[in-house]
Amino acid sequence: MSEEKRAKDQLKAHIRAQNEKLILEAAERVFARQGLTKTTTQMIADEAGLPKANIHYYFRSKKDLLEAVLGRILALWLNSVSQFKYEDGPKACLTRYISEKIEQSQNHVNASKVFAMALIGEEPYVLEYLREYFVGELKKESETIERWVEDGLMKPVPVEHLFISLWAMTQTYADFDAQVKILLRTPELDDEMYDDAKSFIKRMVFAVCGIDD
Amino acid sequence: MSEEKRAKDQLKAHIRAQNEKLILEAAERVFARQGLTKTTTQMIADEAGLPKANIHYYFRSKKDLLEAVLGRILALWLNSVSQFKYEDGPKACLTRYISEKIEQSQNHVNASKVFAMALIGEEPYVLEYLREYFVGELKKESETIERWVEDGLMKPVPVEHLFISLWAMTQTYADFDAQVKILLRTPELDDEMYDDAKSFIKRMVFAVCGIDD
DNA sequence: GTCTATAATGGGATAGAC
DNA sequence: GTCTATCCCATTATAGAC
């Protein structure tokens, strides 16, 4: 009997995990397309191919669902960008960082937009995360950069403003892709355009840091 | 009689102009704080100190009101940034451009946020404007830069990406000020911080363009 | 031109049958 | 765990008195 129960529980857990994933992915797409408030649970249900009541079965409220979506994005953000390693030196680390950030914009447009919307709307959930994790990350990176500066591997730069600029320049290709497409006169951004963005941003950053290109 | 009528009309026009301005300014603030969709006409009415029906008297629909707000912002955007002049040279023009863009972020935080929200939400009204005016502006600036490059006053740069980066770096201080404040560990952005941003962005741009600082 | 009261709609959430 | 039907509330918009 207890074995039968365990099997049932496993099945239930599996169904739950599968449906939650389905809903979260559908929600991310709809939130990105429609904006956080304009999005209705009905739209998410339609996108997921489920009746609306099921959305509320898996996520108590729309707010809970949004926070779950944001949670996935924030975890992704934290894991998809490498930390600086002193031994690798500024050129390799900055190259990798810029490449990864642009690739993030390229491969996770929806996630980036939802994050941007939440940030511009000052969602407490996102601000809390920034305070908790991002400030700490930045501090580590700053210390590495300062050692590079001391050791004459690069010129001194205001580290906070450098990172603010790096995020702005890389994420703008996802968040404001509509504007970018208009300016580049293209219906879609292709690999070459992202590569051009990467190269240009690297050139700027290397130039200001006094790193030979 | 016709004179009396004219006087009345003038008064009416004055009242209309005054109230429209009051509503537009209130709406910009609320749209920036709450987001475009979360904002209700009731909130705008409260912010303006008027009953809700008056909002609809002056602006048929919420959509009309949003477009009127965006219209003011777009006009401001177009007028508050100087065009490049060949004779002034790259250093003076880029300096002025960056300063003006940062000052725009500093002095019109709400306008910048509403614009960003409309852009991320791909409001047709804003996209149309970008296609109509911005692409043309950019083309003029590109031509000037290309002449500077030909005449050896600066190194060649991919002009579209340069402008995308310039807008991203300068507007991020308004649009994502919540993030900037967290990273700079400050409750409010002060003049000194905006000056630091200006200096750093100028350094980056001069460096990549090969202009002596 | 101003304002109260209300119509009309749409959306979040849930009860309860299956 | 799924889904239909429904409740309830917030919101846009307007009618109509002043």
mmCIF file with all atom_site columns, C-alpha atoms (C1' of nucleotides) in Angstrom, chain B residues 39-41 52 56 61-62, chain D residues 10-16:
data_model
loop_
_atom_site.group_PDB
_atom_site.id
_atom_site.type_symbol
_atom_site.label_atom_id
_atom_site.label_alt_id
_atom_site.label_comp_id
_atom_site.label_asym_id
_atom_site.label_entity_id
_atom_site.label_seq_id
_atom_site.pdbx_PDB_ins_code
_atom_site.Cartn_x
_atom_site.Cartn_y
_atom_site.Cartn_z
_atom_site.occupancy
_atom_site.B_iso_or_equiv
_atom_site.pdbx_formal_charge
_atom_site.auth_seq_id
_atom_site.auth_comp_id
_atom_site.auth_asym_id
_atom_site.auth_atom_id
_atom_site.pdbx_PDB_model_num
ATOM 1  C CA    . THR B 1 39 ? -2.170  53.522 -14.069 1.00 0.00 ? 39 THR B CA    1
ATOM 2  C CA    . THR B 1 40 ? -5.893  54.229 -13.765 1.00 0.00 ? 40 THR B CA    1
ATOM 3  C CA    . THR B 1 41 ? -7.653  57.392 -14.830 1.00 0.00 ? 41 THR B CA    1
ATOM 4  C CA    . LYS B 1 52 ? -12.264 61.527 -12.890 1.00 0.00 ? 52 LYS B CA    1
ATOM 5  C CA    . HIS B 1 56 ? -12.376 62.070 -19.917 1.00 0.00 ? 56 HIS B CA    1
ATOM 6  C CA    . SER B 1 61 ? -9.802  57.856 -23.743 1.00 0.00 ? 61 SER B CA    1
ATOM 7  C CA    . LYS B 1 62 ? -6.882  56.709 -21.657 1.00 0.00 ? 62 LYS B CA    1
ATOM 8  C "C1'" . DA  D 2 10 ? -11.937 47.404 -10.359 1.00 0.00 ? 10 DA  D "C1'" 1
ATOM 9  C "C1'" . DT  D 2 11 ? -11.872 50.069 -14.287 1.00 0.00 ? 11 DT  D "C1'" 1
ATOM 10 C "C1'" . DT  D 2 12 ? -13.164 52.681 -18.405 1.00 0.00 ? 12 DT  D "C1'" 1
ATOM 11 C "C1'" . DA  D 2 13 ? -16.353 55.526 -20.058 1.00 0.00 ? 13 DA  D "C1'" 1
ATOM 12 C "C1'" . DT  D 2 14 ? -20.624 58.265 -20.226 1.00 0.00 ? 14 DT  D "C1'" 1
ATOM 13 C "C1'" . DA  D 2 15 ? -25.306 60.294 -19.095 1.00 0.00 ? 15 DA  D "C1'" 1
ATOM 14 C "C1'" . DG  D 2 16 ? -27.284 63.944 -17.278 1.00 0.00 ? 16 DG  D "C1'" 1
#
